[in-house]
mmCIF file of C-alpha atoms and ligand atoms in Angstrom:
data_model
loop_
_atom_site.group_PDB
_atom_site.id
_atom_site.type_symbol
_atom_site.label_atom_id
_atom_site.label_comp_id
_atom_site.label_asym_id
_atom_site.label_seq_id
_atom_site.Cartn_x
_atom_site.Cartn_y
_atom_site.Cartn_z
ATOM 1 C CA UNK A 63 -34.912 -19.193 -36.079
ATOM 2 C CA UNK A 64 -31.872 -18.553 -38.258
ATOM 3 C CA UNK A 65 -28.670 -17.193 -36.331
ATOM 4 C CA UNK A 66 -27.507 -16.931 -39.955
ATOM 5 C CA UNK A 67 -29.277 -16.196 -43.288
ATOM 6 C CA UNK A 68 -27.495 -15.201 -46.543
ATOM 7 C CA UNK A 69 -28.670 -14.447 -49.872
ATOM 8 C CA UNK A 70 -26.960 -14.345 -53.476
ATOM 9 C CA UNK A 71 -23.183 -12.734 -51.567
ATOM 10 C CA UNK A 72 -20.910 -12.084 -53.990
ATOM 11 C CA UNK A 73 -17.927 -10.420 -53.153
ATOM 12 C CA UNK A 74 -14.638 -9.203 -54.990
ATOM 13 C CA UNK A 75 -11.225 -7.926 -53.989
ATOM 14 C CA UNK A 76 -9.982 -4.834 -55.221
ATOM 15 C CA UNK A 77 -7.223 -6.704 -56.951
ATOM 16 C CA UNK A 78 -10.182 -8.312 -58.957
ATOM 17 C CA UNK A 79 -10.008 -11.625 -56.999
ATOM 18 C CA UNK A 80 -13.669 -13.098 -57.419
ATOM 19 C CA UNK A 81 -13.994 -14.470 -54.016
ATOM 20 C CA UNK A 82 -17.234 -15.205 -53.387
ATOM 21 C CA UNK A 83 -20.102 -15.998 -56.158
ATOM 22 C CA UNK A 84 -23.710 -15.653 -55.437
ATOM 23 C CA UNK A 85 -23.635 -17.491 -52.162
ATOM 24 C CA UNK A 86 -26.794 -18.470 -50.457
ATOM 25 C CA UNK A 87 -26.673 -20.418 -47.070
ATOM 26 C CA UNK A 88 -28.316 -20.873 -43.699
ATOM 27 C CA UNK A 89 -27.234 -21.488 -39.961
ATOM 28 C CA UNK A 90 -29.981 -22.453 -37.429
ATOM 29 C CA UNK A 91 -29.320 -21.125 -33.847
ATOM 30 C CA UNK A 92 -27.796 -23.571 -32.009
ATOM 31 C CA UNK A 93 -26.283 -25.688 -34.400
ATOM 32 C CA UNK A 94 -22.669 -26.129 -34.846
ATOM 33 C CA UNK A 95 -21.694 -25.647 -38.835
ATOM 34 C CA UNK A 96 -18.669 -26.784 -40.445
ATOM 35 C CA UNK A 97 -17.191 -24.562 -43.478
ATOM 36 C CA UNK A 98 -14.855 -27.088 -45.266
ATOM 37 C CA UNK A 99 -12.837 -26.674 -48.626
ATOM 38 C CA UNK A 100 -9.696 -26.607 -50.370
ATOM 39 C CA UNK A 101 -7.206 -23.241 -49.864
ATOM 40 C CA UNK A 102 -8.564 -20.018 -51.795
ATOM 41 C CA UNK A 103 -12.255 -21.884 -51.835
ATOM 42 C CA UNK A 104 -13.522 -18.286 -50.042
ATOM 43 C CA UNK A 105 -13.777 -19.556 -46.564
ATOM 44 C CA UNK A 106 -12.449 -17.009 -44.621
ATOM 45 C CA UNK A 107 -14.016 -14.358 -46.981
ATOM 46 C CA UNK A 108 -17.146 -15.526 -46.151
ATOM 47 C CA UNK A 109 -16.197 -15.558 -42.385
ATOM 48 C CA UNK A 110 -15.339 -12.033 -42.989
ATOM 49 C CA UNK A 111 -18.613 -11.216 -44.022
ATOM 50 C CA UNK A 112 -20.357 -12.433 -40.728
ATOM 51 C CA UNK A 113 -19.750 -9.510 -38.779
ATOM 52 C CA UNK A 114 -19.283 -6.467 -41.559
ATOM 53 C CA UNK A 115 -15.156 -6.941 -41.221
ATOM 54 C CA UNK A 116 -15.503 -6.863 -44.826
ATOM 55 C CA UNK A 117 -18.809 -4.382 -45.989
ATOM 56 C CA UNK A 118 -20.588 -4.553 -48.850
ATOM 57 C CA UNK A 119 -23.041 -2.697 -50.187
ATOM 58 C CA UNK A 120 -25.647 -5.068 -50.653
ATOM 59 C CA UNK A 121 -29.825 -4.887 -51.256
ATOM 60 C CA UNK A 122 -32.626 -6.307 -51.182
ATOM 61 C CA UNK A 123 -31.536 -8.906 -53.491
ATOM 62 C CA UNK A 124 -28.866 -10.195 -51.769
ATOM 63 C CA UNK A 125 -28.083 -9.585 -47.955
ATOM 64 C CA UNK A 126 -26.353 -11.227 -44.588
ATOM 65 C CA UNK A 127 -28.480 -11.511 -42.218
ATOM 66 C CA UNK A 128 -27.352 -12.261 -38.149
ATOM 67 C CA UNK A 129 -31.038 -13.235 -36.385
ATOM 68 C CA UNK A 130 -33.106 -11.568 -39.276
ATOM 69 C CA UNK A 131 -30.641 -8.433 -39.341
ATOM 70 C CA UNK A 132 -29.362 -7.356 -42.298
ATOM 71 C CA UNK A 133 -25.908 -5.912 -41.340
ATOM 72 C CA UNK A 134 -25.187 -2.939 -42.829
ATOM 73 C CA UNK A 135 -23.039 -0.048 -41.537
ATOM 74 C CA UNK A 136 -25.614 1.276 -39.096
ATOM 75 C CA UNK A 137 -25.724 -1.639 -37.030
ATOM 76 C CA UNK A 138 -21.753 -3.136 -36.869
ATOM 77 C CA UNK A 139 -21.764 -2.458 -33.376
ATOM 78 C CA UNK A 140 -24.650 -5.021 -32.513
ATOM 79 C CA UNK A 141 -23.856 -7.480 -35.284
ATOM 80 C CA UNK A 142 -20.239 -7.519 -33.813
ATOM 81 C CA UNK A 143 -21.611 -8.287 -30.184
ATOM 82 C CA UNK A 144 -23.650 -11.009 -31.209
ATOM 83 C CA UNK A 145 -21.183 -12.391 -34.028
ATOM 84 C CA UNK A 146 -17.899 -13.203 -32.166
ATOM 85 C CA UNK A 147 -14.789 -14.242 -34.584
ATOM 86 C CA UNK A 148 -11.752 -15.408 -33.905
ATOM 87 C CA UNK A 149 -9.002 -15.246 -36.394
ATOM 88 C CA UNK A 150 -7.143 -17.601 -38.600
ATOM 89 C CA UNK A 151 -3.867 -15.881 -36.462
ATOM 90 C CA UNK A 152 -4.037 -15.826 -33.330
ATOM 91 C CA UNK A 153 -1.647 -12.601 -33.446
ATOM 92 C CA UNK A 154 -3.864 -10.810 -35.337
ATOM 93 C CA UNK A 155 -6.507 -10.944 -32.461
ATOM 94 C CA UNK A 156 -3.887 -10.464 -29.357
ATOM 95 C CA UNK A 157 -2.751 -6.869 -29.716
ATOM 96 C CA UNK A 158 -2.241 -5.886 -25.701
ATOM 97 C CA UNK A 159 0.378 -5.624 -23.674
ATOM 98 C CA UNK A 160 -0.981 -8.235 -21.295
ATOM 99 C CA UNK A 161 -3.657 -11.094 -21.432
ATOM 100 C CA UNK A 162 -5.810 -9.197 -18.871
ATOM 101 C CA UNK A 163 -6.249 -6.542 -21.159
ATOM 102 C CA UNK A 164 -6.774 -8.515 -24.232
ATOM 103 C CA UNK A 165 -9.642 -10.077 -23.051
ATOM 104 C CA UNK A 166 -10.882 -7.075 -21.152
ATOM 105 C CA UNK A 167 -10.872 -4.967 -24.055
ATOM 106 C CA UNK A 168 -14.589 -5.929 -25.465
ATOM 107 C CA UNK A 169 -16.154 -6.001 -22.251
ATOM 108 C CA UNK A 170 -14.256 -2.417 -21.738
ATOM 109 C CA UNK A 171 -15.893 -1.464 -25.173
ATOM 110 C CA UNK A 172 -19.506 -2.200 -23.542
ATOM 111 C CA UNK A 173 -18.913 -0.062 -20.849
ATOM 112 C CA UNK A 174 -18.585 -2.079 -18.272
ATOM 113 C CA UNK A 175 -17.482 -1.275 -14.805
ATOM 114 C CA UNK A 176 -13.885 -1.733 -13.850
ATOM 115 C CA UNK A 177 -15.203 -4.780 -11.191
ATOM 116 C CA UNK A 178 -17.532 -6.367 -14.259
ATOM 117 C CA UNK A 179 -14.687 -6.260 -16.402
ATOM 118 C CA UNK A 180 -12.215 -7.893 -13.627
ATOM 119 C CA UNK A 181 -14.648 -10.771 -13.295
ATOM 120 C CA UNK A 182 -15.545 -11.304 -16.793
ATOM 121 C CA UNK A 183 -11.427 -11.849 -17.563
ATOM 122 C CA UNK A 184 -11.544 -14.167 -14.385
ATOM 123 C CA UNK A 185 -14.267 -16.148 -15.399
ATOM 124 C CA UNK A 186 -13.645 -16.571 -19.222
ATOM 125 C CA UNK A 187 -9.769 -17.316 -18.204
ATOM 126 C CA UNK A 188 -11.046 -20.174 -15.755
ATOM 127 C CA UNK A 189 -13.179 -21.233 -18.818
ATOM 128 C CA UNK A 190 -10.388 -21.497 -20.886
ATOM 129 C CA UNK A 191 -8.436 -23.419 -18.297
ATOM 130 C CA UNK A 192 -5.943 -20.567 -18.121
ATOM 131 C CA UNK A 193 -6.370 -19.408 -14.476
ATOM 132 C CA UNK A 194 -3.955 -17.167 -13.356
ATOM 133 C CA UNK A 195 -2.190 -15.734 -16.779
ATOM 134 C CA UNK A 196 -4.004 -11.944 -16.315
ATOM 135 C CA UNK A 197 -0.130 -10.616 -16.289
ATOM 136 C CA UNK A 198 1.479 -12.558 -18.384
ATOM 137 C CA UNK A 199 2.128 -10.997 -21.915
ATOM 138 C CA UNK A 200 0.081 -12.960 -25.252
ATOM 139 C CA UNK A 201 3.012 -13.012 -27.403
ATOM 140 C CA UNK A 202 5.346 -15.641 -25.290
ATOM 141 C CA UNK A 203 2.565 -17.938 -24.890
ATOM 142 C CA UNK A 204 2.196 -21.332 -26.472
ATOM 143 C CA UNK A 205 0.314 -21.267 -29.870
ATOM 144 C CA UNK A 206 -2.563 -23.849 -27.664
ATOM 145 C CA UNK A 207 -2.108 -20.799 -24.824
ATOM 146 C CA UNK A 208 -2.387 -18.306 -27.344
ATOM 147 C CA UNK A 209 -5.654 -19.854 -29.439
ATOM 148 C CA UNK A 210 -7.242 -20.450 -25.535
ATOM 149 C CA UNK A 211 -6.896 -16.527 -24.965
ATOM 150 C CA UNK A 212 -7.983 -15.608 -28.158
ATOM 151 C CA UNK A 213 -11.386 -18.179 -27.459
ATOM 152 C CA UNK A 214 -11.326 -15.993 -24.049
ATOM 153 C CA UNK A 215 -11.461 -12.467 -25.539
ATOM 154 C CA UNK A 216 -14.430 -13.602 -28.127
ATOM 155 C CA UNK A 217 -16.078 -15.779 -24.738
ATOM 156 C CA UNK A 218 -15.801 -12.292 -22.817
ATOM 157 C CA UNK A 219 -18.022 -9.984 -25.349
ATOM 158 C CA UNK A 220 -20.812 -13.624 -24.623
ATOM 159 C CA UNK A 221 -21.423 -13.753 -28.414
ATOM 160 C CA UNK A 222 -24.647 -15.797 -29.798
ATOM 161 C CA UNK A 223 -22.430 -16.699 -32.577
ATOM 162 C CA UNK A 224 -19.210 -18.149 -32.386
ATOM 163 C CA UNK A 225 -16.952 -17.800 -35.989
ATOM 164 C CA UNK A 226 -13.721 -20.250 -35.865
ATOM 165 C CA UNK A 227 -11.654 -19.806 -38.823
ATOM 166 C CA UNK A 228 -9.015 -22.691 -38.700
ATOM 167 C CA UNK A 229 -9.260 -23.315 -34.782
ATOM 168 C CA UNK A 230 -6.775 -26.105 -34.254
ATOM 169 C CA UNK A 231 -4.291 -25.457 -37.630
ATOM 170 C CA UNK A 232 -1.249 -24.477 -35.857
ATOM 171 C CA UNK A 233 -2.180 -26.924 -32.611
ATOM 172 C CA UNK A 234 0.162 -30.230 -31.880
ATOM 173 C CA UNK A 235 -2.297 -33.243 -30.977
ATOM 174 C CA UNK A 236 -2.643 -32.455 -27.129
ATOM 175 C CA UNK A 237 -3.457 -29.257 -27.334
ATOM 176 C CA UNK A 238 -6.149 -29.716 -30.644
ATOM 177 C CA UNK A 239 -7.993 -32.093 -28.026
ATOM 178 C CA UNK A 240 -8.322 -30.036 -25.529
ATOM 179 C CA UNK A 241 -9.321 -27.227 -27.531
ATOM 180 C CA UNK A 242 -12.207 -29.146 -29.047
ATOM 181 C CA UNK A 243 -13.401 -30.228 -25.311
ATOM 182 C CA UNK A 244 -13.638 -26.435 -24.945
ATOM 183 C CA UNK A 245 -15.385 -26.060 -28.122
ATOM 184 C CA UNK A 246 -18.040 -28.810 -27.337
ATOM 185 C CA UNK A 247 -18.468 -26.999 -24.119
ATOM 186 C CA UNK A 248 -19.528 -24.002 -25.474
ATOM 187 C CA UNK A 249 -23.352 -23.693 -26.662
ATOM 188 C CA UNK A 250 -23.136 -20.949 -28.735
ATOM 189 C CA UNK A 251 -24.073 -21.326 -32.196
ATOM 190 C CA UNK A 252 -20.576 -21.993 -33.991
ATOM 191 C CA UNK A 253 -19.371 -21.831 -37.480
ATOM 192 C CA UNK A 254 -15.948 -24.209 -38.030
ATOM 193 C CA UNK A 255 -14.057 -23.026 -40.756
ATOM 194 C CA UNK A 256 -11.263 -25.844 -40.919
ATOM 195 C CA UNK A 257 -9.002 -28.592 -42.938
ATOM 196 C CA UNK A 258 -9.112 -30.609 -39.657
ATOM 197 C CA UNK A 259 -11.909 -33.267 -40.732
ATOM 198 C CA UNK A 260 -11.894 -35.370 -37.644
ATOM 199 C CA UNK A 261 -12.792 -32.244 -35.690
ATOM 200 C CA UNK A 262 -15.573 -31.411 -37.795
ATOM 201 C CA UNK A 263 -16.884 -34.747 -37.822
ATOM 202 C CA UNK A 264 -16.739 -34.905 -34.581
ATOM 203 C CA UNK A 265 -18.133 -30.835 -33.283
ATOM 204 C CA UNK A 266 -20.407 -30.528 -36.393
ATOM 205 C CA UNK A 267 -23.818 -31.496 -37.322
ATOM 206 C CA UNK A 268 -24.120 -29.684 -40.692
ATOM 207 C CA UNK A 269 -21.310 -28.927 -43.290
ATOM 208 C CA UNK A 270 -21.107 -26.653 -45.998
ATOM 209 C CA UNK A 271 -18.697 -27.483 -48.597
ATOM 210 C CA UNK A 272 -17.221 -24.277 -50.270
ATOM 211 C CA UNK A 273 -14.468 -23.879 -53.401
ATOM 212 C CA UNK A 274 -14.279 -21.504 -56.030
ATOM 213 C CA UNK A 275 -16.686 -18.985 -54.185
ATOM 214 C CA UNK A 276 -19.925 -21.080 -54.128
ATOM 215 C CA UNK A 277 -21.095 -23.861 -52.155
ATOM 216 C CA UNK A 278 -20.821 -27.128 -53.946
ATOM 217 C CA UNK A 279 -22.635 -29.718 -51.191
ATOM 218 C CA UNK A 280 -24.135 -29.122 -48.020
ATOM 219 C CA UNK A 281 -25.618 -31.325 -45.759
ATOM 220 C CA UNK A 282 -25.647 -33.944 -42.830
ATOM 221 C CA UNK A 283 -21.260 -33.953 -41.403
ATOM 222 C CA UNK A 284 -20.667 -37.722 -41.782
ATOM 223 C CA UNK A 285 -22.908 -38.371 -44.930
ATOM 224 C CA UNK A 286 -20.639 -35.140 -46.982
ATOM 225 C CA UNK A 287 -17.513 -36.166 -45.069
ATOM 226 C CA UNK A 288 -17.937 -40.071 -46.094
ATOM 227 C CA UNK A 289 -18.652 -39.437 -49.878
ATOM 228 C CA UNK A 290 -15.403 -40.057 -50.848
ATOM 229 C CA UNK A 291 -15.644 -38.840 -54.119
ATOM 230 C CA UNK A 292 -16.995 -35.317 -53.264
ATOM 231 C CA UNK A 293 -14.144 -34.751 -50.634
ATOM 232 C CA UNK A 294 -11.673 -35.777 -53.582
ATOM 233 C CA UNK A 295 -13.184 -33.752 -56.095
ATOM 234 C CA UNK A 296 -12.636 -30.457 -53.821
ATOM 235 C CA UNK A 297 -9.139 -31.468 -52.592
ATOM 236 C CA UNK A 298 -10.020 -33.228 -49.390
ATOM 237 C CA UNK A 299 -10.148 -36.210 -47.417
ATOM 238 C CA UNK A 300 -12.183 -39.113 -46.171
ATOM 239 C CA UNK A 301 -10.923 -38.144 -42.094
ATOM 240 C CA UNK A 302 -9.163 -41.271 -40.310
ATOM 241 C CA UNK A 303 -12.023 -41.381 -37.789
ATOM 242 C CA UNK A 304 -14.862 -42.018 -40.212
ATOM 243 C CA UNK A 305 -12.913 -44.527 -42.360
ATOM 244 C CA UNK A 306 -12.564 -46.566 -38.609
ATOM 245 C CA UNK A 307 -15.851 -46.219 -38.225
ATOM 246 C CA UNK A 308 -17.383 -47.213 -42.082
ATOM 247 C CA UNK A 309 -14.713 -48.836 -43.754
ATOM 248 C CA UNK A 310 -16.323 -49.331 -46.964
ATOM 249 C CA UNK A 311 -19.355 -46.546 -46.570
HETATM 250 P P1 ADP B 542 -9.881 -19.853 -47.933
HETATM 251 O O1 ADP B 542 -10.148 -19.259 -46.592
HETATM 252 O O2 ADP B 542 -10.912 -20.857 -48.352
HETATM 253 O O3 ADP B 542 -8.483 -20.378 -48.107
HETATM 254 P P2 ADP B 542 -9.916 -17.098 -48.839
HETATM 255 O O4 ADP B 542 -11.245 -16.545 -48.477
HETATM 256 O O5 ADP B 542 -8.748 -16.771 -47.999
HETATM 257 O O6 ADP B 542 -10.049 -18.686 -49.027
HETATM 258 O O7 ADP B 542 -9.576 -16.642 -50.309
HETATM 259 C C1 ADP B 542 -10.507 -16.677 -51.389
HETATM 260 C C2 ADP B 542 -9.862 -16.039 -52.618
HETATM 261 O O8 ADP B 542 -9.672 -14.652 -52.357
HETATM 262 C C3 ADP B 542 -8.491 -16.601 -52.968
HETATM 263 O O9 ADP B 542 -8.365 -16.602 -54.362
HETATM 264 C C4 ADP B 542 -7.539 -15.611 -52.326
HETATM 265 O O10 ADP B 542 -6.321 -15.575 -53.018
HETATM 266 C C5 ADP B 542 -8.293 -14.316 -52.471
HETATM 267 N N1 ADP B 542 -7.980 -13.349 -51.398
HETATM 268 C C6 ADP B 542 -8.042 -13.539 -50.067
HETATM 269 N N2 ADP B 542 -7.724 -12.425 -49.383
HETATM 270 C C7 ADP B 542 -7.444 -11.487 -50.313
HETATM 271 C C8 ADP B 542 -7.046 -10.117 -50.264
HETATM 272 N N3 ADP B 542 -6.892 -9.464 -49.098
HETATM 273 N N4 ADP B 542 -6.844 -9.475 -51.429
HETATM 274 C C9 ADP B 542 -7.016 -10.112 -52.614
HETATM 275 N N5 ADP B 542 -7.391 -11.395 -52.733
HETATM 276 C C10 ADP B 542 -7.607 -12.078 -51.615
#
């Protein structure tokens, strides 16, 4: 089954900005997609669209679908249980006082008991490796703290789709390993938005390659990410770890 079907999306900013043109894309459950492109391609427009953030009326024609449900207004609340995002900025997702409450807030929101909540922000912290940081407050934590309890408040709702957009961008080398081992770990189907090639290559089986608003290649990670020409032509790059491993492929 698809986790993700969508059909012919177009979408345009009040301003006028044409960000995304007639796009038409699946995700099989259980796979682990990579959205790649150069900046403005419509990435994280297309993210937006996952879980209604940003509506549009759309028809029969052309529709997003999260496990053969069109979302639509009536049904935000489900789609955004099953579709879990985190944000390109991490301080647009971390709005509490303290990181117990950030990541009890969508359990809270499903009406779970005080005791359910409690152990859902113990368990998703120990996930995250961040035992112990209930009381500590979001906004003086490392940016690699900070994108951990971000991946906690999404892990916390237990979505059956996982939307990254730029994971690791702001990470220094340590901390963009260990938040891959966490990603790995997690067997959610998951959509990478992200400029960091060696991460996609190595989470991803499946890449979509996005600019100007439509999809331009798709297909097997290291066969896209190797075709040297195709990663030029839409302002990226052969990553280091392929070019190790194929020197002249
Ligand atoms: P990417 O994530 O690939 O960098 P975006 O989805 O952010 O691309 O942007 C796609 C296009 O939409 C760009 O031309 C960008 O300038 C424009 N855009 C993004 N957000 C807005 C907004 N809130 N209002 C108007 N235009 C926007």
């Amino acid at each position: 089954m698809n986790a993700v079907e969508i059909q012919h999306l177009s979408f345009r900013y009040p301003n006028g900005t044409e960000a995304l043109r007639a796009i038409s894309c699946s995700v099989a459950e259980g796979s682990c997609v990579g959205l790649i492109g150069p900046n403005g391609a419509g990435k994280s427009t297309l993210l937006l669209h996952l879980n209604g953030i940003l509506p549009e009326t759309l028809g029969k024609e052309s529709y997003v679908r999260i496990f053969g449900e069109p979302v639509g207004r009536h049904n935000l609340d489900t789609i955004r249980r099953t579709v879990g995002l985190l944000f390109q900025n991490p301080d647009d997702q971390l709005f509490c006082p303290t990181v117990f409450e950030d990541i009890a807030f969508g359990p809270q929101q499903f009406g779970l008991s005080a005791r359910a909540v409690n152990t859902k922000v113990q368990d998703t912290l120990k996930r995250v490796g961040l035992c112990g940081f209930e009381q500590k407050s979001p906004h003086h934590l490392s940016q690699g703290e900070k994108r951990r309890i971000c991946l906690a408040s999404v892990l916390a709702c237990e979505p059956r789709i996982l939307v990254l957009d730029e994971p690791t961008s702001d990470l220094d080398p340590r901390s963009r390993r260990e938040f891959k081992i966490l990603l790995r770990q997690i067997t959610a189907t998951k959509i990478i938005a992200s400029h960091d090639l060696d991460m996609i290559a190595e989470l991803c089986d499946h890449v979509l390659v996005l600019d100007g608003g439509t999809i331009v290649a798709e297909g097997q990670t290291i066969k896209l990410l190797n075709d040297e020409a195709l990663m030029l032509a839409h302002g990226l790059e052969r990553p280091h770890s392929l070019r190790h491993l194929h020197p002249h492929g």
